[in-house]
Structure formats: structure tokens, C-alpha cells
PDB file of C-alpha atoms and ligand atoms in Angstrom:
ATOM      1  CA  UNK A  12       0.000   0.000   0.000  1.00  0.00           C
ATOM      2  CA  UNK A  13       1.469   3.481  -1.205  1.00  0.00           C
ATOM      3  CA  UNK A  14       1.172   6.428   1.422  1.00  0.00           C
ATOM      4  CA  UNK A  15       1.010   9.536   0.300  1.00  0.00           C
ATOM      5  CA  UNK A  16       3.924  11.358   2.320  1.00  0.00           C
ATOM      6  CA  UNK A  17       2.124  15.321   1.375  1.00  0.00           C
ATOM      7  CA  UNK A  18      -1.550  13.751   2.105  1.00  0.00           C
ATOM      8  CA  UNK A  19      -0.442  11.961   5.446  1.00  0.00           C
ATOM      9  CA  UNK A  20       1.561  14.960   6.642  1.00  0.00           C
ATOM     10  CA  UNK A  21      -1.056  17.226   5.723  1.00  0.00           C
ATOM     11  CA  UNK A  22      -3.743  15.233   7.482  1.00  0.00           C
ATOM     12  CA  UNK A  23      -1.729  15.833  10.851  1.00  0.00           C
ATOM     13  CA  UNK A  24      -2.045  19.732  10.430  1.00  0.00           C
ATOM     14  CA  UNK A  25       0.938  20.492   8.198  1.00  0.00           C
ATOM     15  CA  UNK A  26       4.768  20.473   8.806  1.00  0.00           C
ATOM     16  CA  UNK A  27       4.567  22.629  11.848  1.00  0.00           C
ATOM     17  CA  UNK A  28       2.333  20.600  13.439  1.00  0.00           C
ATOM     18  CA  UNK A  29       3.876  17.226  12.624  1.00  0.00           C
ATOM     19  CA  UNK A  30       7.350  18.885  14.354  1.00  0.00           C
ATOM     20  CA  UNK A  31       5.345  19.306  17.353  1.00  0.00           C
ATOM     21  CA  UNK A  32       4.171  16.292  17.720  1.00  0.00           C
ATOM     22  CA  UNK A  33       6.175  13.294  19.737  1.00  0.00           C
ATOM     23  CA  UNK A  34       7.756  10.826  17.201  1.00  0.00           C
ATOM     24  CA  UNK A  35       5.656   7.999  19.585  1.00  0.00           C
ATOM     25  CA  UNK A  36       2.372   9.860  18.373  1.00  0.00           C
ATOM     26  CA  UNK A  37       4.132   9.938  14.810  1.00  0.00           C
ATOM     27  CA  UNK A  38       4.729   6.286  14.656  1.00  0.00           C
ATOM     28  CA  UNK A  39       1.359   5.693  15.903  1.00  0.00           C
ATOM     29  CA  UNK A  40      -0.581   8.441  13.662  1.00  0.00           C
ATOM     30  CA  UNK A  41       1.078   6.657  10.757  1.00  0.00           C
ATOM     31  CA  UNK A  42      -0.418   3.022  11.800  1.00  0.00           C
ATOM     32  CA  UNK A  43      -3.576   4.653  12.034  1.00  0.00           C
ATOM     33  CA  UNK A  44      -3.635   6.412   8.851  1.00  0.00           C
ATOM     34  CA  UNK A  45      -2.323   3.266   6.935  1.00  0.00           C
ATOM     35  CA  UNK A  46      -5.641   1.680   8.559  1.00  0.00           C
ATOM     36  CA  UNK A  47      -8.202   4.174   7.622  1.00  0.00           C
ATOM     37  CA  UNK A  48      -7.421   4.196   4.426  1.00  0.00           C
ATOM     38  CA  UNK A  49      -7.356   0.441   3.840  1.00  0.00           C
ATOM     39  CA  UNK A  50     -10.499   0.558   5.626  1.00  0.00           C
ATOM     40  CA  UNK A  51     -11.873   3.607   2.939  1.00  0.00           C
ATOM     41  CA  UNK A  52     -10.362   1.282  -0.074  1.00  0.00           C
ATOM     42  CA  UNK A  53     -12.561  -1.720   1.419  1.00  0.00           C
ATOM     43  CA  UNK A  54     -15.308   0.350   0.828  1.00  0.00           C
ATOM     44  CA  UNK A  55     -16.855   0.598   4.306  1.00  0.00           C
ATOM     45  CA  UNK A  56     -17.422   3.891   4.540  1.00  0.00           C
ATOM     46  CA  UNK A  57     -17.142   7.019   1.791  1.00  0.00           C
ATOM     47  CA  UNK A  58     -18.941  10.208   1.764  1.00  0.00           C
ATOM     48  CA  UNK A  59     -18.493  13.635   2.066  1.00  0.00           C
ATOM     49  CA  UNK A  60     -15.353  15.096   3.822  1.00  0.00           C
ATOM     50  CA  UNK A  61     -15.392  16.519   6.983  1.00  0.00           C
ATOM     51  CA  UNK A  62     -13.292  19.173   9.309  1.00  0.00           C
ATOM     52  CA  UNK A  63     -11.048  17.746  11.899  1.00  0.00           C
ATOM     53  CA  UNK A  64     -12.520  18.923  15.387  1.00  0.00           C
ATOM     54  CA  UNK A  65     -11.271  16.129  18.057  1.00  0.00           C
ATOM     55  CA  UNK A  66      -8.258  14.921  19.138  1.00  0.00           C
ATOM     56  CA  UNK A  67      -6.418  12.345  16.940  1.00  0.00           C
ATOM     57  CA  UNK A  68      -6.534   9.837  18.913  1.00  0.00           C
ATOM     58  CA  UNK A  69     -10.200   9.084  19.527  1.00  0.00           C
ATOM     59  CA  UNK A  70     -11.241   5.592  18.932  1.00  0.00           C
ATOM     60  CA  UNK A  71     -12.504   5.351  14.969  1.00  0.00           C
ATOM     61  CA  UNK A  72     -16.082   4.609  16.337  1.00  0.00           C
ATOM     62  CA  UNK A  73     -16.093   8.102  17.402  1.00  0.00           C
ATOM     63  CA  UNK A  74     -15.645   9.917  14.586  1.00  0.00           C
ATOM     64  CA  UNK A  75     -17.721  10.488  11.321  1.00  0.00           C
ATOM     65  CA  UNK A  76     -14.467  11.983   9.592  1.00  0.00           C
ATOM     66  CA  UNK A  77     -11.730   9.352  10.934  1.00  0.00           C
ATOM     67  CA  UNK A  78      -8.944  10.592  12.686  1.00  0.00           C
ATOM     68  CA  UNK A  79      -6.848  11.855   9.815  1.00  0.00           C
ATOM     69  CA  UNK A  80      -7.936  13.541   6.426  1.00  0.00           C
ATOM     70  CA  UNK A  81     -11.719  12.460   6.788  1.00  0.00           C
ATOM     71  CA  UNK A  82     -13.953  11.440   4.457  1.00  0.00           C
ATOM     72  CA  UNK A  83     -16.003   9.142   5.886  1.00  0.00           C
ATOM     73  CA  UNK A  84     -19.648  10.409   6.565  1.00  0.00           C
ATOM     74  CA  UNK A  85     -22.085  10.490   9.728  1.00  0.00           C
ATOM     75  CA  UNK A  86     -23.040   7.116  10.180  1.00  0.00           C
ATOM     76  CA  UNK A  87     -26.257   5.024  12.109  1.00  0.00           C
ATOM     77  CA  UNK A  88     -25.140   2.353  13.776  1.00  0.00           C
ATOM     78  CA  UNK A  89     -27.204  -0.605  13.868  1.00  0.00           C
ATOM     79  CA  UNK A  90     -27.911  -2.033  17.305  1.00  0.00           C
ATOM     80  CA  UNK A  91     -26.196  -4.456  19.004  1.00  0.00           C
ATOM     81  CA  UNK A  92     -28.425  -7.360  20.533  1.00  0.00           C
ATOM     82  CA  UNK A  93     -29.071  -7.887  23.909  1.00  0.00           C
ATOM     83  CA  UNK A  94     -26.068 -10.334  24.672  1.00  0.00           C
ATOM     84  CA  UNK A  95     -23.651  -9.152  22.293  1.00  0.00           C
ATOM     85  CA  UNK A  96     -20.561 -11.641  21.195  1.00  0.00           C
ATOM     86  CA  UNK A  97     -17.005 -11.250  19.742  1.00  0.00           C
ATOM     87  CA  UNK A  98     -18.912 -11.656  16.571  1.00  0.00           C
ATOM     88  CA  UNK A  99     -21.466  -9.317  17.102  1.00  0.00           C
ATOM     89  CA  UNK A 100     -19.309  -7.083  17.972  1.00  0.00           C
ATOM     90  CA  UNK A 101     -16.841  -7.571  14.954  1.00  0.00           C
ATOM     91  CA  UNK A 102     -19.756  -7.716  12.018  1.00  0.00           C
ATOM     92  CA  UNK A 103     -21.673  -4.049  14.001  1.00  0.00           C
ATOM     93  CA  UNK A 104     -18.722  -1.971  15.611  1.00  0.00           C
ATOM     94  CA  UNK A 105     -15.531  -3.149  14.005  1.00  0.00           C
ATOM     95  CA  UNK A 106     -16.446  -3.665  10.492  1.00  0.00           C
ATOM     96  CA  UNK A 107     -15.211  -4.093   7.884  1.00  0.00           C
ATOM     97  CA  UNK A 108     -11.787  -4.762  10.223  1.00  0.00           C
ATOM     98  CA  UNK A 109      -9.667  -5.526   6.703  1.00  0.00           C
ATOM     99  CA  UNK A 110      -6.674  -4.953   8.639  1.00  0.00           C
ATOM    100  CA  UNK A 111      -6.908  -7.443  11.641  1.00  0.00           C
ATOM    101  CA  UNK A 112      -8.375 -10.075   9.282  1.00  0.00           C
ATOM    102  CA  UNK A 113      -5.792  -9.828   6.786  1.00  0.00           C
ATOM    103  CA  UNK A 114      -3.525 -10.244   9.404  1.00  0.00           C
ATOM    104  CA  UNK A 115      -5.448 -13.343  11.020  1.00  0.00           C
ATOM    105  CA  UNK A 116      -5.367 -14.762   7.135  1.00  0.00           C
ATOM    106  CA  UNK A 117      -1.799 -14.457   6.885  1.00  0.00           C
ATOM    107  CA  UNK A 118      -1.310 -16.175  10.544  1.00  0.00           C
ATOM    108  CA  UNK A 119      -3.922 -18.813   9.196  1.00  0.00           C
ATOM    109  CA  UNK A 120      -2.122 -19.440   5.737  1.00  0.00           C
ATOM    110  CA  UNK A 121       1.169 -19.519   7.098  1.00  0.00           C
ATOM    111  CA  UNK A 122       0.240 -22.315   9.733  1.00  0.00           C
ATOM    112  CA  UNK A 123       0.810 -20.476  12.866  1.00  0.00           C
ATOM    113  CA  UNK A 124      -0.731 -21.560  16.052  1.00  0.00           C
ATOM    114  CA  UNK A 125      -4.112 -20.989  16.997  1.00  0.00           C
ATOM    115  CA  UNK A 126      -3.516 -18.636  20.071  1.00  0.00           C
ATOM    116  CA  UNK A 127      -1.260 -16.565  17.459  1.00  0.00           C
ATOM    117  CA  UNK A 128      -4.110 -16.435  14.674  1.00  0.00           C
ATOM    118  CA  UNK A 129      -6.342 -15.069  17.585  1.00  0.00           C
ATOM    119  CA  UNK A 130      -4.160 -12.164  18.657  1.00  0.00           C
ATOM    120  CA  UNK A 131      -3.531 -11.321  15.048  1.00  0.00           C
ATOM    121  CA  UNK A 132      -7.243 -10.893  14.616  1.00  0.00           C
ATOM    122  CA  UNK A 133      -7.834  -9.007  17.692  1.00  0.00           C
ATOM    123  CA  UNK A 134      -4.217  -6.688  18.270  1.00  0.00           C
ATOM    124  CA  UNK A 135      -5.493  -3.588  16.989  1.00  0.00           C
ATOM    125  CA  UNK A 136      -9.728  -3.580  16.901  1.00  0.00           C
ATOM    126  CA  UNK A 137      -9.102  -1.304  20.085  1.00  0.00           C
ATOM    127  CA  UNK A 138      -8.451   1.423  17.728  1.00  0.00           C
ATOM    128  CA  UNK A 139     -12.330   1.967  17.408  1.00  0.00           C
ATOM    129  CA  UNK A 140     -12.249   2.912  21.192  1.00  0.00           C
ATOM    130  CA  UNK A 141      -8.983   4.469  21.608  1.00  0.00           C
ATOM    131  CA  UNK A 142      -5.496   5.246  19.815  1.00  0.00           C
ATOM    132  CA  UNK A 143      -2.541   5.907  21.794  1.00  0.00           C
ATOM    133  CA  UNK A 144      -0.532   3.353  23.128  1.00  0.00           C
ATOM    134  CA  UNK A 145      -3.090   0.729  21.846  1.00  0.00           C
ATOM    135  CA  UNK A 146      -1.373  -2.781  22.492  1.00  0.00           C
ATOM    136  CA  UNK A 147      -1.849  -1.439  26.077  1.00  0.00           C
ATOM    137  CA  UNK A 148      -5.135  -0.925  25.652  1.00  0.00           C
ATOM    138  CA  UNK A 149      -6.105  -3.377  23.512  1.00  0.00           C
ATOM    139  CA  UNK A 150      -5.038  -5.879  25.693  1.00  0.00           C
ATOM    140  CA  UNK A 151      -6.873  -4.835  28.575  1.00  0.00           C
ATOM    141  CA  UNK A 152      -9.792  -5.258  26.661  1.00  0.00           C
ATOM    142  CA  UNK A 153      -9.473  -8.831  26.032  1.00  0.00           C
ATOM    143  CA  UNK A 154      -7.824  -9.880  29.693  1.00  0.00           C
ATOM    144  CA  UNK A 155     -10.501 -11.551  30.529  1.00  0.00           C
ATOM    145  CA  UNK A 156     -11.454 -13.493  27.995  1.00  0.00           C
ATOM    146  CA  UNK A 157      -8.489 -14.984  26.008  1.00  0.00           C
ATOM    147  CA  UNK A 158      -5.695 -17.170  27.957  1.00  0.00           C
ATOM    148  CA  UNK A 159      -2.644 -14.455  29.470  1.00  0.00           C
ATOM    149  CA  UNK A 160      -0.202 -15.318  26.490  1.00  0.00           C
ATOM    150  CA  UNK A 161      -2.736 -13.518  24.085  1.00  0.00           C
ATOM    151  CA  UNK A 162      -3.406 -10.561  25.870  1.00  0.00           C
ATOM    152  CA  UNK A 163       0.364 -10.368  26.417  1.00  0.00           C
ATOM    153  CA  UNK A 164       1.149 -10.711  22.974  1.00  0.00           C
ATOM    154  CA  UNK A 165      -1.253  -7.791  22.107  1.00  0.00           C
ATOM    155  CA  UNK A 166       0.185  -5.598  24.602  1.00  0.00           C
ATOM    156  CA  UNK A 167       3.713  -6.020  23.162  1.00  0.00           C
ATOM    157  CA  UNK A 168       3.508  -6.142  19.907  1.00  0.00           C
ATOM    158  CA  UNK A 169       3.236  -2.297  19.933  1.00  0.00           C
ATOM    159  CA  UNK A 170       6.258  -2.097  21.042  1.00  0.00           C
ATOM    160  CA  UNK A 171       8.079  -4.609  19.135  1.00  0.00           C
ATOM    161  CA  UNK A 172       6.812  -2.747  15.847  1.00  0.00           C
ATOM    162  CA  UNK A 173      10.172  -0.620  15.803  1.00  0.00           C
ATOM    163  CA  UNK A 174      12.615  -3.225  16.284  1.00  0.00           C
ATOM    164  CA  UNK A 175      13.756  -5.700  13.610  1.00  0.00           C
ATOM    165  CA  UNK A 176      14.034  -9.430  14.277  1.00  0.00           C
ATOM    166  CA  UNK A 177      15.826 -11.346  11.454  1.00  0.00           C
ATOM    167  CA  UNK A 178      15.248 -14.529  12.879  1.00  0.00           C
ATOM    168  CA  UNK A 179      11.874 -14.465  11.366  1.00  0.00           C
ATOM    169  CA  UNK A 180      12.316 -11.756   8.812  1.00  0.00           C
ATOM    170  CA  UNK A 181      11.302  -8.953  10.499  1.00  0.00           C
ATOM    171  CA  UNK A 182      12.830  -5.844   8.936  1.00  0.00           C
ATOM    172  CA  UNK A 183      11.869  -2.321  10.371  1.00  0.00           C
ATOM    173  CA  UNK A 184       9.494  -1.109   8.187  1.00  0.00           C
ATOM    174  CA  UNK A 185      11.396   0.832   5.453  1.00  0.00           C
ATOM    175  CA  UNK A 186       8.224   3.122   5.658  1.00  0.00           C
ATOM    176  CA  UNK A 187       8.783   4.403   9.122  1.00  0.00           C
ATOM    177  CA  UNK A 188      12.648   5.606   7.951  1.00  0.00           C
ATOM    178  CA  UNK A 189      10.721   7.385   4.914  1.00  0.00           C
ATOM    179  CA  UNK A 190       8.416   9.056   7.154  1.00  0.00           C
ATOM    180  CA  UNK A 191      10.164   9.771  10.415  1.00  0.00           C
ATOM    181  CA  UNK A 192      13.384   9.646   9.127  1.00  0.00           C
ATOM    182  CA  UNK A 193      16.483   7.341   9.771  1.00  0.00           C
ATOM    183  CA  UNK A 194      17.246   8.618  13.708  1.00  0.00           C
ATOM    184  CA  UNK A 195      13.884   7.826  14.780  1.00  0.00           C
ATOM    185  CA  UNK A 196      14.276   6.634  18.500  1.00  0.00           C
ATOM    186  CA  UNK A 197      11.244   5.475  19.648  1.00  0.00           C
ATOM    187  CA  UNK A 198      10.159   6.677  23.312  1.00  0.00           C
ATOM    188  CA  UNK A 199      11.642   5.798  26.722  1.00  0.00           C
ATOM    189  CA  UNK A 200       8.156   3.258  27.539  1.00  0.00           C
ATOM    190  CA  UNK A 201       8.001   1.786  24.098  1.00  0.00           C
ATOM    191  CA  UNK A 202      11.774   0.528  24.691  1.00  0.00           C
ATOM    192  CA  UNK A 203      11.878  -0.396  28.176  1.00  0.00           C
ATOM    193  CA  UNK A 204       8.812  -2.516  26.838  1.00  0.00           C
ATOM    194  CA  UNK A 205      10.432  -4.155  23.957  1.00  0.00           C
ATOM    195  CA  UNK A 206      13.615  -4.731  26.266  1.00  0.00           C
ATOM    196  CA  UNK A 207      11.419  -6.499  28.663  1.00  0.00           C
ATOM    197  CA  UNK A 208       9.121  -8.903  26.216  1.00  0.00           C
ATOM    198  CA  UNK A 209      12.328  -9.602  23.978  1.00  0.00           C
ATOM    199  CA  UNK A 210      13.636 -11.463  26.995  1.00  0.00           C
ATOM    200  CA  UNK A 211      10.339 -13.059  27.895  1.00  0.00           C
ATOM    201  CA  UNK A 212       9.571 -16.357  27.300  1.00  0.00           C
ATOM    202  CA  UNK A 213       6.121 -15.099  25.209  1.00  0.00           C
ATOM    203  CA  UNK A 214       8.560 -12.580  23.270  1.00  0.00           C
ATOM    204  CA  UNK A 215       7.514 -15.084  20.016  1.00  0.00           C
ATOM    205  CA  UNK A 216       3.395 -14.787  20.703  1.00  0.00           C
ATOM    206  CA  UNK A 217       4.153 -11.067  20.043  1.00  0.00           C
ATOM    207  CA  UNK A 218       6.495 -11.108  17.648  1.00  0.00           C
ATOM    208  CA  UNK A 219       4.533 -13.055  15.431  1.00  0.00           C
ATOM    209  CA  UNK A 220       1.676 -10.594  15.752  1.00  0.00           C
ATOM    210  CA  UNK A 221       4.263  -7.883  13.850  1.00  0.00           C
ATOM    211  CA  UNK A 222       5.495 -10.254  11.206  1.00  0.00           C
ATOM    212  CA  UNK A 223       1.977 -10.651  10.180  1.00  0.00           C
ATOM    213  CA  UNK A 224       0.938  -6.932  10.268  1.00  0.00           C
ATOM    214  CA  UNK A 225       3.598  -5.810   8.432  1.00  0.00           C
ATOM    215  CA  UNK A 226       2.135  -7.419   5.123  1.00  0.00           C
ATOM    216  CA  UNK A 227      -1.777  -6.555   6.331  1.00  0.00           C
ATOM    217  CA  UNK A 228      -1.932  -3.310   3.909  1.00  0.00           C
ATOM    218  CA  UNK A 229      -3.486  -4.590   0.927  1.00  0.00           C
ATOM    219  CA  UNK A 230      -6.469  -2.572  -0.298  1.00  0.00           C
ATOM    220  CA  UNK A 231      -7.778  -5.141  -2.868  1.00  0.00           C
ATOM    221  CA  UNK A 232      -7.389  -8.200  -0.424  1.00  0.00           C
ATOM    222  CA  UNK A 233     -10.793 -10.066   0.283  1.00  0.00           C
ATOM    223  CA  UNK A 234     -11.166 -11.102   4.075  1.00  0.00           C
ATOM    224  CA  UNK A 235     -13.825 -12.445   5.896  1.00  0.00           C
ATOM    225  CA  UNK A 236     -14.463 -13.280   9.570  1.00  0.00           C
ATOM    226  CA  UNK A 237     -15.965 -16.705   8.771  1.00  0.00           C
ATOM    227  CA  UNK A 238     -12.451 -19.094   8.916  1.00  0.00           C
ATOM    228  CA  UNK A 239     -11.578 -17.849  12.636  1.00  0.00           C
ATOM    229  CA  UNK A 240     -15.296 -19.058  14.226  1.00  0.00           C
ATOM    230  CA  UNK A 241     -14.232 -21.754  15.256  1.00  0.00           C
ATOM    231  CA  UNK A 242     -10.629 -20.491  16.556  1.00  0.00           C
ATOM    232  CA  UNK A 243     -12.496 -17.667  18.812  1.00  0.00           C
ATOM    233  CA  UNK A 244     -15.017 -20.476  20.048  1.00  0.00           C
ATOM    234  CA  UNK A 245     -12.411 -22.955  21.460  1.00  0.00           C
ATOM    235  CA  UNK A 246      -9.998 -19.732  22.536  1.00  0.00           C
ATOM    236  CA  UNK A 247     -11.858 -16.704  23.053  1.00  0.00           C
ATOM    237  CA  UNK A 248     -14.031 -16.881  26.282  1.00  0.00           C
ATOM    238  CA  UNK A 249     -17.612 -15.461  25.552  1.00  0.00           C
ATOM    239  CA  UNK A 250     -19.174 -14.368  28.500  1.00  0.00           C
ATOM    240  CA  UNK A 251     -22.951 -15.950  28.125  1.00  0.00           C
ATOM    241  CA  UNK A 252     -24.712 -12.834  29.011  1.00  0.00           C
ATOM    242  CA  UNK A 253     -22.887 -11.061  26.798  1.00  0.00           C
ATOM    243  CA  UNK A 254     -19.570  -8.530  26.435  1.00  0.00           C
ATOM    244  CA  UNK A 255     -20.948  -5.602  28.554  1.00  0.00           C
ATOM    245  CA  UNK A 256     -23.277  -7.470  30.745  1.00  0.00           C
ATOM    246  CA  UNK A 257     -20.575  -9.142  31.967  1.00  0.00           C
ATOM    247  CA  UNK A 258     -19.260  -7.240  35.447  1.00  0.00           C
ATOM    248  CA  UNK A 259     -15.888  -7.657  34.460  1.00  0.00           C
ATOM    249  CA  UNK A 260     -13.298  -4.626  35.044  1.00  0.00           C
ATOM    250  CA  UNK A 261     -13.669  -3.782  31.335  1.00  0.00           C
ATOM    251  CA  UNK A 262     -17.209  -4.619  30.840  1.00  0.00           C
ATOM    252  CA  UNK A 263     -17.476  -0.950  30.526  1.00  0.00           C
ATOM    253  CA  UNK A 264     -15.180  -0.624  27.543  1.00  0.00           C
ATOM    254  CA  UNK A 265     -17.306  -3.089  25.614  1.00  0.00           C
ATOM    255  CA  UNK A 266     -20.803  -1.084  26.752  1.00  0.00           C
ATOM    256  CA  UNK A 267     -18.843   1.793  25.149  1.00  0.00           C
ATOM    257  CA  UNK A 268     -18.158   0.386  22.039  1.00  0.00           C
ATOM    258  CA  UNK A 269     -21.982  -0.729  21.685  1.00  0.00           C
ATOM    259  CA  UNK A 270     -23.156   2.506  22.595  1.00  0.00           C
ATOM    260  CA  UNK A 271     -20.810   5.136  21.606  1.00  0.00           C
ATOM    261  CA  UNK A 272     -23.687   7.630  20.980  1.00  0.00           C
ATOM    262  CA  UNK A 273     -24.176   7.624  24.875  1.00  0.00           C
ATOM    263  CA  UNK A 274     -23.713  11.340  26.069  1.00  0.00           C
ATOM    264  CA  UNK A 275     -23.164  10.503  29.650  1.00  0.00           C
TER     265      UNK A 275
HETATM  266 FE1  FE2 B 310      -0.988  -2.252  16.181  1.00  0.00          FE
HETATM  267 FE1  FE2 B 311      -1.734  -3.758  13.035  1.00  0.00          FE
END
């Protein structure tokens, strides 16, 4: 997938704006932006443009004009039912989710482990809630439901985004050097965390989570949530009266997701 260097910088506010910003919230504005418009090439949402008047890193679900150069128009959301699943929850608040499924697909065709095809699928769907330092969040949204090494793994592979591993082929992404330049040095959190999982005896679980999303930019790839069912019913713990109802510590986060109308 091409990015437009002038569109994405302009999207941010211009060059002054970009130089304000921390090269974290670069790295992480450029992930997102990738996303949206794989998402806009999928054809999930087009419309009329709209003026930037939020901070960038509010969840997708939030926003009728995405987070960067919008174009995406006010949208109804269609209810969720009363005990909403994974499922539910993927096909009415996530969708179309081209990214995490093409990254599932890849984890699936390449014959990686069912635990690994799960965290592919769900390591980044917490960008319709919230943006910054999403492996963090996003895997505090799963806790309870998927076994530790998943959540782990999601947390991480943040993190392990800007450092190569050529032991399975991991090269830093040549884009990040085009668009932040060769001295990028990621922040002081985001390398005490990849010096801390690259010992760790899960380092692998979320590794494998960036070898998969490196090649998970394809605008005219066809994806489907149909060949994980089966993977998120033997791995992904649905609670029976559904994600929300739940009483968990992040039952909240899910009620937000189904109802992110709610002013209060
Ligand atoms: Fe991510
Ligand atoms: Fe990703």
C-alpha cells in the first residue's frame, strides 16, 4: 500500500504541526492512517469530507471523519443485541476490520498456532475505542477473555513494531525511515517494553503478531471473519450474558463500544 507522504503529513495539520508532535504519536498516527485508508479502499465507509474537530486519537467509532484527512460520513449504527458476542461485535462496531483479518489470514495461511491467529485478529480492533498506546489498551480489553499469552502478545507487539528481528524476517518497516526519518528513536516506555518482552519467554506470541501486520496493507485483499469461528469459540471466552453485561473490570469498555452515541 502506497502512502502519500504530502496527504499523510497534511492530514496531521501540516509540517509545523507534525514537528510538534512526539515521534511515539508519529509512529502511531502513521499506523492509524495506513488503517483508515485500507479501511476507505474496502469500501466501508465514503462520503463527504469533513473538518477535523477532536483529538487524533479518539477511537474510529467516534468519529464520522476518521482521525486523519476524513472522508467518511455520519453514520447510524445498527444495534447491538441484547447479549452481544465477539462476533457481534466484529460484524456491528468493528467492520469491515480488513486490517486485523488480513492479518489473522496471513497467521492462518502460514500455519501459525491458533492462540497466534487469535491475537492477530484481535491486536489492533481497540483502535475503534482508543489510539494511543493501543497494544496497552487493547489488551486490557481482552484480559478476561483470552488465555494471558494472548493478551500479552497484544500488549507487546506495539512495542516490538520498531525493532527488527531477522530470525523471522522482520525488517523495520522501510516506511517508518521514509516518514520519520532514519534517527527515529522510539520513546523511553516503548523501549523499556520491547527490552522487557524480547527477553520473555512469550517474546515469540508477540512477535509473530508484527510479522503478520507488516504485510496486512493490501487494499484489494478479500477477508472475511468466517475461517476464525471456530478459533475464537475454542480460545476466546464469551461471556454468556454477553460482552458488557458481563461485570468484568472492562465490561465498561465493551458497553462503550456498543453505545458510543451515549452522552453521559
Ligand atoms: Fe498495532
Ligand atoms: Fe496492526
Amino acid at each position: 500500500m502506497d502512502i502519500d507522504r504530502r496527504a499523510f503529513i497534511a492530514a496531521l495539520g501540516g509540517a509545523v504541526a507534525v514537528e510538534a508532535m512526539s515521534s511515539d504519536g508519529l509512529a502511531d498516527a502513521l499506523e492509524h492512517h495506513m488503517i483508515e485508508r485500507l479501511e476507505q479502499a474496502a469500501g466501508a465507509r465514503s462520503g463527504e469530507a469533513t473538518e477535523r474537530a477532536y483529538r487524533r486519537g479518539v477511537g474510529s467509532l467516534f468519529v464520522f471523519g476518521g482521525s486523519g484527512d476524513g472522508v467518511f460520513p455520519a453514520n447510524k449504527l445498527d444495534p447491538m443485541p441484547p447479549a452481544p458476542t465477539l462476533l457481534d461485535f466484529f460484524k456491528l462496531r468493528f467492520a469491515p476490520a480488513n486490517h486485523v483479518l488480513q492479518s489473522a489470514t496471513r497467521a492462518l495461511k502460514t500455519d501459525m498456532n491458533e492462540e497466534t491467529i487469535l491475537a492477530c485478529l484481535l491486536h489492533d480492533v481497540v483502535l475503534s475505542l482508543i489510539k494511543p498506546d493501543h497494544g496497552w489498551w487493547g489488551a486490557q480489553l481482552f484480559e478476561p477473555y483470552v488465555s494471558e499469552r494472548v493478551s500479552w502478545a497484544i500488549r507487546y507487539h506495539q512495542a516490538l513494531r520498531f525493532y527488527p528481528d531477522p530470525s523471522v524476517g522482520y525488517e523495520y518497516p522501510e516506511m517508518y525511515t521514509r516518514i520519520f526519518g532514519k534517527d527515529y528513536v522510539p520513546p523511553p516506555h516503548v523501549k523499556a517494553a520491547y527490552a522487557y518482552a524480547r527477553s520473555h519467554k512469550w517474546y515469540m506470541n508477540a512477535r509473530l503478531i508484527t510479522v503478520n501486520d507488516l504485510y496486512s496493507f493490501d487494499p484489494n485483499a478479500r477477508v472475511s471473519i468466517e475461517p476464525f469461528i471456530d478459533t475464537i469459540g475454542r480460545h476466546f471466552k464469551q461471556p454468556k450474558d454477553g460482552l458488557g453485561n458481563d461485570n468484568s473490570p472492562v465490561a465498561h469498555m465493551w458497553r462503550t463500544l456498543a453505545s458510543p452515541d451515549q452522552p453521559l
